[in-house]
């Protein structure tokens, strides 16, 4: 009951998702007419082919094997031409493209080649053949991954719709008819193997070959070359990860050597860390010293400016001394009365003489006070007597 309800709800959601309100469709159509753009803002002049929905198993789950897919052999096998394939075929009749390989250590170069094969035509069904270990070891050499691992890797590539296990090394007409193949995708470089200068020569002559481009800088041989070149590094890496020397096929002496190298590398790393930290410390000290010097220069300039402002030739101290000197002079010498003021006649002071003295001694404040208290005589009268 619950399952049926879920199915019904999913069906309703799908239907509602496909139905669009007329207003929104009108708005979208107006916007497209206004912008004049196609998918992702592209215009018709950009040459982007019309997109068609893909019928692919590889979008949500791994691609099935060819022996798990049912083919309706009641319909006749009629190949499509290149022009028909480029124009686009009906949804129920995709262009069946075949690409084969070893796909050892599946990498981005393999994925890019399959992506190119998938995008050769607007409606493409990509079939990928993977050769077995026995066939590969006989014609090409030993592989890193076994056939089951290589099958599984290709199955999980998003561009693949179907996988053919134990694919033939050379494609025969019977194999092409069995899988109803329209075109074979591979790079255009002649592939000499199995006593032939090019195993795809008869495919090219039949007009069924669709070339793809190789991805430079990446291949299975390049990856193996890197591992062989840095063998010691990867051996030490796996020993550190817990693999035994027996599993890595490493001798006892080499195992000890790798462990010793690992310890030496750790010491070197510690020394390097200490050097980096010391450099950071020295750099911080230099920055702080530069800041201190700059601050000291600023403070010294400020101090010198203040000193000159106070004790310089035209400093504040000189003006203060001048003002103080002027005030002292004013206090010592009082101001004279103006000449225009009326003068008062003073009576001449009587002349005094000391007894028995013909000279008048210099007057002093003390003598003046004494003279004022003493009795004064007119000296001229005594002389007359």
Tab-separated table of C-alpha atoms in Angstrom:
chain	number	residue	atom	x	y	z
A	1	UNK	CA	0.000	0.000	0.000
A	2	UNK	CA	2.779	2.421	0.986
A	3	UNK	CA	4.774	1.428	-2.101
A	4	UNK	CA	1.775	2.163	-4.340
A	5	UNK	CA	1.274	5.552	-2.700
A	6	UNK	CA	4.933	6.410	-3.224
A	7	UNK	CA	4.751	5.339	-6.853
A	8	UNK	CA	1.595	7.400	-7.391
A	9	UNK	CA	3.140	10.444	-5.708
A	10	UNK	CA	6.304	10.098	-7.801
A	11	UNK	CA	4.175	9.844	-10.934
A	12	UNK	CA	2.244	12.981	-9.988
A	13	UNK	CA	5.455	14.869	-9.274
A	14	UNK	CA	6.856	13.860	-12.653
A	15	UNK	CA	3.691	14.992	-14.389
A	16	UNK	CA	3.608	18.280	-12.494
A	17	UNK	CA	7.280	18.830	-13.225
A	18	UNK	CA	6.673	18.417	-16.936
A	19	UNK	CA	3.659	20.738	-16.880
A	20	UNK	CA	4.510	24.443	-16.925
A	21	UNK	CA	2.055	27.246	-16.258
A	22	UNK	CA	1.224	29.193	-19.398
A	23	UNK	CA	2.256	32.478	-17.807
A	24	UNK	CA	5.762	31.248	-16.979
A	25	UNK	CA	6.159	29.791	-20.446
A	26	UNK	CA	5.140	33.110	-21.990
A	27	UNK	CA	7.594	34.967	-19.787
A	28	UNK	CA	10.399	32.569	-20.638
A	29	UNK	CA	9.604	32.787	-24.344
A	30	UNK	CA	9.605	36.584	-24.117
A	31	UNK	CA	12.934	36.533	-22.359
A	32	UNK	CA	14.447	34.243	-24.958
A	33	UNK	CA	13.152	36.440	-27.757
A	34	UNK	CA	14.517	39.488	-26.019
A	35	UNK	CA	17.933	38.026	-25.352
A	36	UNK	CA	18.066	36.108	-28.618
A	37	UNK	CA	19.995	33.365	-26.835
A	38	UNK	CA	19.899	29.610	-26.804
A	39	UNK	CA	21.252	27.110	-24.257
A	40	UNK	CA	23.417	28.822	-21.625
A	41	UNK	CA	22.917	32.162	-23.354
A	42	UNK	CA	24.255	31.004	-26.739
A	43	UNK	CA	22.770	32.250	-29.998
A	44	UNK	CA	22.079	30.402	-33.190
A	45	UNK	CA	25.237	31.869	-34.685
A	46	UNK	CA	27.385	30.023	-32.125
A	47	UNK	CA	26.944	26.742	-33.989
A	48	UNK	CA	25.826	24.716	-30.960
A	49	UNK	CA	23.912	21.618	-32.083
A	50	UNK	CA	20.452	21.002	-30.749
A	51	UNK	CA	20.502	18.978	-27.539
A	52	UNK	CA	18.593	15.727	-27.305
A	53	UNK	CA	17.809	13.697	-24.226
A	54	UNK	CA	20.199	10.817	-23.704
A	55	UNK	CA	18.989	7.292	-23.080
A	56	UNK	CA	21.868	6.128	-20.945
A	57	UNK	CA	22.313	3.607	-18.178
A	58	UNK	CA	25.524	5.273	-17.051
A	59	UNK	CA	23.931	8.390	-15.590
A	60	UNK	CA	22.510	6.791	-12.442
A	61	UNK	CA	24.042	3.337	-12.249
A	62	UNK	CA	27.027	1.470	-13.718
A	63	UNK	CA	26.818	0.605	-17.387
A	64	UNK	CA	25.597	-2.971	-17.993
A	65	UNK	CA	27.607	-5.662	-19.757
A	66	UNK	CA	26.666	-6.551	-23.305
A	67	UNK	CA	25.516	-10.055	-22.302
A	68	UNK	CA	23.049	-8.461	-19.860
A	69	UNK	CA	21.377	-6.267	-22.495
A	70	UNK	CA	18.632	-7.679	-24.704
A	71	UNK	CA	18.832	-6.803	-28.414
A	72	UNK	CA	15.842	-7.057	-30.699
A	73	UNK	CA	17.284	-9.041	-33.576
A	74	UNK	CA	13.900	-9.142	-35.333
A	75	UNK	CA	14.613	-5.706	-36.754
A	76	UNK	CA	17.118	-5.651	-39.611
A	77	UNK	CA	20.560	-4.194	-38.968
A	78	UNK	CA	20.852	-1.141	-41.208
A	79	UNK	CA	23.808	1.154	-40.584
A	80	UNK	CA	23.264	4.883	-40.576
A	81	UNK	CA	25.473	7.042	-42.736
A	82	UNK	CA	27.714	9.749	-41.357
A	83	UNK	CA	25.422	12.478	-42.719
A	84	UNK	CA	22.370	10.902	-41.101
A	85	UNK	CA	24.199	10.535	-37.812
A	86	UNK	CA	25.268	14.193	-37.861
A	87	UNK	CA	21.748	15.363	-38.633
A	88	UNK	CA	20.412	13.404	-35.694
A	89	UNK	CA	18.547	10.131	-35.458
A	90	UNK	CA	15.276	9.329	-33.687
A	91	UNK	CA	15.388	8.677	-29.994
A	92	UNK	CA	14.613	5.003	-30.454
A	93	UNK	CA	17.453	4.665	-32.978
A	94	UNK	CA	20.639	6.128	-31.519
A	95	UNK	CA	23.942	5.955	-33.368
A	96	UNK	CA	25.805	2.964	-31.941
A	97	UNK	CA	29.461	3.889	-31.532
A	98	UNK	CA	32.080	1.340	-30.444
A	99	UNK	CA	35.370	2.155	-28.691
A	100	UNK	CA	37.804	-0.478	-27.421
A	101	UNK	CA	40.970	-0.535	-25.359
A	102	UNK	CA	42.864	-2.006	-22.415
A	103	UNK	CA	42.005	0.794	-19.956
A	104	UNK	CA	44.708	-0.208	-17.481
A	105	UNK	CA	45.039	2.252	-14.589
A	106	UNK	CA	41.965	4.093	-15.857
A	107	UNK	CA	42.853	7.804	-16.003
A	108	UNK	CA	41.624	11.094	-17.412
A	109	UNK	CA	43.032	10.339	-20.860
A	110	UNK	CA	40.728	7.317	-21.132
A	111	UNK	CA	37.760	9.325	-19.856
A	112	UNK	CA	38.392	12.132	-22.335
A	113	UNK	CA	38.597	9.692	-25.251
A	114	UNK	CA	35.270	8.146	-24.236
A	115	UNK	CA	33.756	11.592	-23.808
A	116	UNK	CA	34.776	12.468	-27.367
A	117	UNK	CA	33.273	9.226	-28.650
A	118	UNK	CA	30.044	9.920	-26.772
A	119	UNK	CA	29.776	13.416	-28.283
A	120	UNK	CA	30.512	12.468	-31.870
A	121	UNK	CA	26.822	12.683	-32.795
A	122	UNK	CA	23.748	14.297	-31.229
A	123	UNK	CA	22.223	10.930	-30.294
A	124	UNK	CA	24.939	8.417	-29.428
A	125	UNK	CA	24.876	5.046	-27.705
A	126	UNK	CA	28.455	4.270	-26.641
A	127	UNK	CA	29.614	0.648	-26.452
A	128	UNK	CA	33.070	0.089	-24.944
A	129	UNK	CA	35.024	-3.105	-25.435
A	130	UNK	CA	37.646	-4.140	-22.867
A	131	UNK	CA	40.166	-6.839	-23.751
A	132	UNK	CA	40.816	-9.731	-21.376
A	133	UNK	CA	44.057	-10.360	-19.492
A	134	UNK	CA	45.052	-13.292	-21.691
A	135	UNK	CA	44.624	-11.348	-24.916
A	136	UNK	CA	46.342	-8.252	-23.532
A	137	UNK	CA	49.319	-10.156	-22.118
A	138	UNK	CA	49.848	-11.906	-25.447
A	139	UNK	CA	49.700	-8.827	-27.695
A	140	UNK	CA	50.655	-5.881	-25.492
A	141	UNK	CA	52.163	-6.923	-22.184
A	142	UNK	CA	51.495	-7.305	-18.503
A	143	UNK	CA	48.874	-5.070	-16.902
A	144	UNK	CA	48.746	-3.562	-13.438
A	145	UNK	CA	44.998	-4.134	-13.018
A	146	UNK	CA	43.360	-7.430	-13.810
A	147	UNK	CA	40.479	-7.709	-16.253
A	148	UNK	CA	37.733	-7.549	-13.616
A	149	UNK	CA	39.160	-4.340	-12.169
A	150	UNK	CA	39.397	-2.839	-15.651
A	151	UNK	CA	35.820	-3.883	-16.482
A	152	UNK	CA	34.587	-2.262	-13.291
A	153	UNK	CA	36.513	0.961	-13.928
A	154	UNK	CA	34.995	1.372	-17.404
A	155	UNK	CA	31.523	0.523	-16.104
A	156	UNK	CA	31.627	3.525	-13.785
A	157	UNK	CA	32.555	6.045	-16.451
A	158	UNK	CA	29.580	8.346	-16.999
A	159	UNK	CA	29.900	8.372	-20.798
A	160	UNK	CA	29.611	4.594	-21.201
A	161	UNK	CA	26.275	2.956	-22.027
A	162	UNK	CA	27.394	-0.666	-22.434
A	163	UNK	CA	30.566	-2.686	-21.758
A	164	UNK	CA	31.755	-5.658	-23.826
A	165	UNK	CA	33.892	-8.053	-21.823
A	166	UNK	CA	36.634	-10.071	-23.517
A	167	UNK	CA	36.549	-7.805	-26.545
A	168	UNK	CA	38.366	-9.024	-29.676
A	169	UNK	CA	41.760	-7.572	-30.585
A	170	UNK	CA	40.752	-7.187	-34.234
A	171	UNK	CA	37.186	-6.293	-35.143
A	172	UNK	CA	35.463	-8.740	-37.464
A	173	UNK	CA	32.310	-8.181	-39.550
A	174	UNK	CA	30.522	-10.764	-37.405
A	175	UNK	CA	31.334	-8.850	-34.227
A	176	UNK	CA	30.172	-5.572	-35.792
A	177	UNK	CA	26.904	-7.135	-36.923
A	178	UNK	CA	26.310	-8.854	-33.573
A	179	UNK	CA	26.520	-5.585	-31.658
A	180	UNK	CA	24.971	-3.557	-34.517
A	181	UNK	CA	27.828	-1.079	-34.547
A	182	UNK	CA	27.570	1.969	-36.790
A	183	UNK	CA	30.943	3.594	-36.163
A	184	UNK	CA	34.233	2.753	-34.406
A	185	UNK	CA	35.934	5.543	-32.415
A	186	UNK	CA	39.687	5.634	-31.850
A	187	UNK	CA	42.555	8.069	-32.284
A	188	UNK	CA	43.763	8.409	-35.856
A	189	UNK	CA	47.335	7.212	-35.182
A	190	UNK	CA	47.952	3.825	-36.888
A	191	UNK	CA	47.865	1.076	-34.263
A	192	UNK	CA	50.312	-1.620	-35.316
A	193	UNK	CA	49.746	-4.943	-33.560
A	194	UNK	CA	49.048	-8.626	-34.204
A	195	UNK	CA	51.116	-8.618	-37.389
A	196	UNK	CA	49.274	-5.661	-38.899
A	197	UNK	CA	50.429	-2.114	-39.547
A	198	UNK	CA	47.037	-0.802	-38.484
A	199	UNK	CA	44.357	-2.968	-36.883
A	200	UNK	CA	41.721	-0.360	-37.834
A	201	UNK	CA	42.677	-0.231	-41.505
A	202	UNK	CA	39.674	-2.232	-42.732
A	203	UNK	CA	37.364	-0.128	-40.526
A	204	UNK	CA	38.710	3.059	-42.111
A	205	UNK	CA	38.282	1.625	-45.589
A	206	UNK	CA	34.649	0.715	-44.827
A	207	UNK	CA	33.908	4.323	-43.782
A	208	UNK	CA	33.051	3.328	-40.222
A	209	UNK	CA	35.990	5.049	-38.491
A	210	UNK	CA	35.371	8.135	-36.330
A	211	UNK	CA	38.652	9.702	-35.125
A	212	UNK	CA	39.217	11.077	-31.636
A	213	UNK	CA	42.129	12.998	-30.152
A	214	UNK	CA	44.636	11.683	-27.636
A	215	UNK	CA	45.234	13.588	-24.422
A	216	UNK	CA	48.883	14.594	-24.313
A	217	UNK	CA	50.875	14.175	-21.122
A	218	UNK	CA	48.855	11.323	-19.634
A	219	UNK	CA	48.892	7.615	-20.411
A	220	UNK	CA	49.194	4.307	-18.607
A	221	UNK	CA	52.838	3.994	-19.695
A	222	UNK	CA	53.592	7.463	-18.296
A	223	UNK	CA	52.092	6.560	-14.929
A	224	UNK	CA	54.076	3.313	-14.750
A	225	UNK	CA	57.235	5.224	-15.709
A	226	UNK	CA	56.700	7.615	-12.802
A	227	UNK	CA	56.311	4.727	-10.358
A	228	UNK	CA	59.414	2.933	-11.653
A	229	UNK	CA	61.453	6.128	-11.632
A	230	UNK	CA	60.515	6.928	-8.003
A	231	UNK	CA	60.378	3.314	-6.850
A	232	UNK	CA	62.251	3.953	-3.584
A	233	UNK	CA	59.902	6.767	-2.640
A	234	UNK	CA	56.775	4.657	-3.166
A	235	UNK	CA	58.343	1.621	-1.451
A	236	UNK	CA	59.103	3.724	1.624
A	237	UNK	CA	55.611	5.217	1.438
A	238	UNK	CA	53.936	1.805	1.497
A	239	UNK	CA	56.236	0.517	4.242
A	240	UNK	CA	55.207	3.503	6.315
A	241	UNK	CA	51.545	2.731	5.583
A	242	UNK	CA	51.857	-0.744	7.068
A	243	UNK	CA	52.740	-2.965	4.106
A	244	UNK	CA	55.333	-5.633	4.800
A	245	UNK	CA	58.615	-6.015	2.937
A	246	UNK	CA	57.406	-9.374	1.663
A	247	UNK	CA	54.283	-7.832	0.141
A	248	UNK	CA	56.408	-5.198	-1.584
A	249	UNK	CA	59.051	-7.744	-2.664
A	250	UNK	CA	61.721	-5.760	-0.805
A	251	UNK	CA	64.834	-7.457	0.601
A	252	UNK	CA	65.821	-7.296	4.249
A	253	UNK	CA	68.743	-4.947	3.563
A	254	UNK	CA	66.602	-2.589	1.501
A	255	UNK	CA	63.936	-2.600	4.180
A	256	UNK	CA	66.460	-1.449	6.796
A	257	UNK	CA	67.838	1.098	4.360
A	258	UNK	CA	64.362	2.514	3.763
A	259	UNK	CA	63.681	2.730	7.497
A	260	UNK	CA	66.994	4.532	8.022
A	261	UNK	CA	66.213	6.936	5.201
A	262	UNK	CA	62.833	7.563	6.754
A	263	UNK	CA	64.450	8.523	10.080
A	264	UNK	CA	66.980	10.753	8.336
A	265	UNK	CA	64.163	12.469	6.466
A	266	UNK	CA	62.311	13.061	9.725
A	267	UNK	CA	65.423	14.661	11.244
A	268	UNK	CA	65.871	16.796	8.137
A	269	UNK	CA	62.259	17.844	8.361
A	270	UNK	CA	62.661	18.841	12.003
A	271	UNK	CA	65.800	20.831	11.202
A	272	UNK	CA	63.974	22.513	8.335
A	273	UNK	CA	61.054	23.343	10.616
A	274	UNK	CA	63.446	24.838	13.175
A	275	UNK	CA	65.147	26.880	10.457
A	276	UNK	CA	61.820	28.162	9.209
A	277	UNK	CA	60.720	29.065	12.734
A	278	UNK	CA	64.046	30.807	13.413
A	279	UNK	CA	63.698	32.734	10.167
A	280	UNK	CA	60.209	33.788	11.182
A	281	UNK	CA	61.535	34.853	14.621
A	282	UNK	CA	64.393	36.859	13.089
A	283	UNK	CA	61.967	38.453	10.656
A	284	UNK	CA	59.646	39.429	13.499
A	285	UNK	CA	62.590	40.862	15.491
A	286	UNK	CA	63.707	42.855	12.449
A	287	UNK	CA	60.206	44.197	11.959
A	288	UNK	CA	59.983	45.170	15.622
A	289	UNK	CA	63.454	46.772	15.564
A	290	UNK	CA	62.503	48.761	12.473
A	291	UNK	CA	59.346	49.918	14.257
A	292	UNK	CA	61.367	50.891	17.332
A	293	UNK	CA	63.898	52.816	15.239
A	294	UNK	CA	61.119	54.645	13.438
A	295	UNK	CA	59.438	55.514	16.733
A	296	UNK	CA	62.792	56.646	18.213
A	297	UNK	CA	63.417	58.860	15.192
A	298	UNK	CA	59.972	60.376	15.529
A	299	UNK	CA	60.457	60.995	19.262
A	300	UNK	CA	63.968	62.442	18.721
A	301	UNK	CA	62.683	64.811	16.055
A	302	UNK	CA	59.899	65.862	18.384
A	303	UNK	CA	62.391	66.415	21.276
A	304	UNK	CA	64.775	68.443	19.119
A	305	UNK	CA	61.910	70.562	17.845
A	306	UNK	CA	60.675	71.247	21.374
A	307	UNK	CA	64.245	72.077	22.550
A	308	UNK	CA	64.781	74.539	19.717
A	309	UNK	CA	61.392	76.013	20.360
A	310	UNK	CA	62.381	76.667	23.983
A	311	UNK	CA	66.144	77.418	23.856
A	312	UNK	CA	66.667	78.454	20.255
A	313	UNK	CA	67.721	81.919	19.014
A	314	UNK	CA	64.114	82.970	18.816
A	315	UNK	CA	62.912	80.609	21.510
A	316	UNK	CA	60.449	81.154	24.262
A	317	UNK	CA	63.229	81.456	26.896
A	318	UNK	CA	64.745	84.510	25.226
A	319	UNK	CA	61.413	86.248	25.130
A	320	UNK	CA	60.862	85.401	28.805
A	321	UNK	CA	64.276	86.850	29.748
A	322	UNK	CA	63.610	90.000	27.783
A	323	UNK	CA	60.254	90.455	29.503
A	324	UNK	CA	61.817	89.858	32.952
A	325	UNK	CA	64.653	92.318	32.269
A	326	UNK	CA	62.183	94.967	31.188
A	327	UNK	CA	60.143	94.512	34.312
A	328	UNK	CA	63.260	94.771	36.564
A	329	UNK	CA	64.345	97.979	34.865
A	330	UNK	CA	60.916	99.453	35.330
A	331	UNK	CA	60.962	98.479	38.990
A	332	UNK	CA	64.422	99.974	39.649
A	333	UNK	CA	63.968	103.296	37.786
A	334	UNK	CA	60.506	104.771	38.313
A	335	UNK	CA	58.967	106.713	35.567
A	336	UNK	CA	59.734	110.491	35.428
A	337	UNK	CA	56.933	112.978	35.718
A	338	UNK	CA	55.957	114.555	32.485
A	339	UNK	CA	57.564	117.940	31.650
A	340	UNK	CA	54.247	119.613	31.260
A	341	UNK	CA	53.355	119.129	34.941
A	342	UNK	CA	53.749	122.258	37.145
A	343	UNK	CA	56.992	122.463	39.113
A	344	UNK	CA	56.943	123.169	42.850
A	345	UNK	CA	59.597	125.470	44.302
A	346	UNK	CA	61.441	123.859	47.154
A	347	UNK	CA	62.961	125.955	49.945
A	348	UNK	CA	66.703	125.614	50.107
A	349	UNK	CA	67.767	123.430	52.902
A	350	UNK	CA	69.927	125.100	55.513
A	351	UNK	CA	73.551	124.323	55.400
A	352	UNK	CA	74.995	122.607	58.391
A	353	UNK	CA	78.494	122.251	59.546
A	354	UNK	CA	80.040	120.031	62.072
A	355	UNK	CA	81.465	121.703	65.038
A	356	UNK	CA	85.130	122.589	64.707
A	357	UNK	CA	85.062	121.442	61.110
A	358	UNK	CA	85.290	123.462	57.986
A	359	UNK	CA	84.150	120.625	55.777
A	360	UNK	CA	80.816	119.129	55.643
A	361	UNK	CA	81.019	115.336	55.867
A	362	UNK	CA	79.123	113.284	53.330
A	363	UNK	CA	75.632	112.748	54.361
A	364	UNK	CA	74.387	109.309	54.968
A	365	UNK	CA	70.981	108.064	55.969
A	366	UNK	CA	72.192	107.468	59.553
A	367	UNK	CA	73.852	110.819	59.819
A	368	UNK	CA	70.779	112.411	58.406
A	369	UNK	CA	68.634	110.932	61.103
A	370	UNK	CA	71.126	112.043	63.780
A	371	UNK	CA	71.320	115.509	62.427
A	372	UNK	CA	67.596	115.766	62.401
A	373	UNK	CA	67.462	114.886	66.135
A	374	UNK	CA	70.366	117.109	67.224
A	375	UNK	CA	70.120	120.789	67.950
A	376	UNK	CA	71.359	122.856	65.082
A	377	UNK	CA	73.333	126.007	65.359
A	378	UNK	CA	74.025	128.683	62.896
A	379	UNK	CA	77.730	128.402	62.349
A	380	UNK	CA	78.029	131.821	60.817
A	381	UNK	CA	76.822	133.553	64.060
A	382	UNK	CA	79.407	131.730	66.283
A	383	UNK	CA	82.162	132.763	63.941
A	384	UNK	CA	81.078	136.340	64.219
A	385	UNK	CA	81.154	136.109	68.021
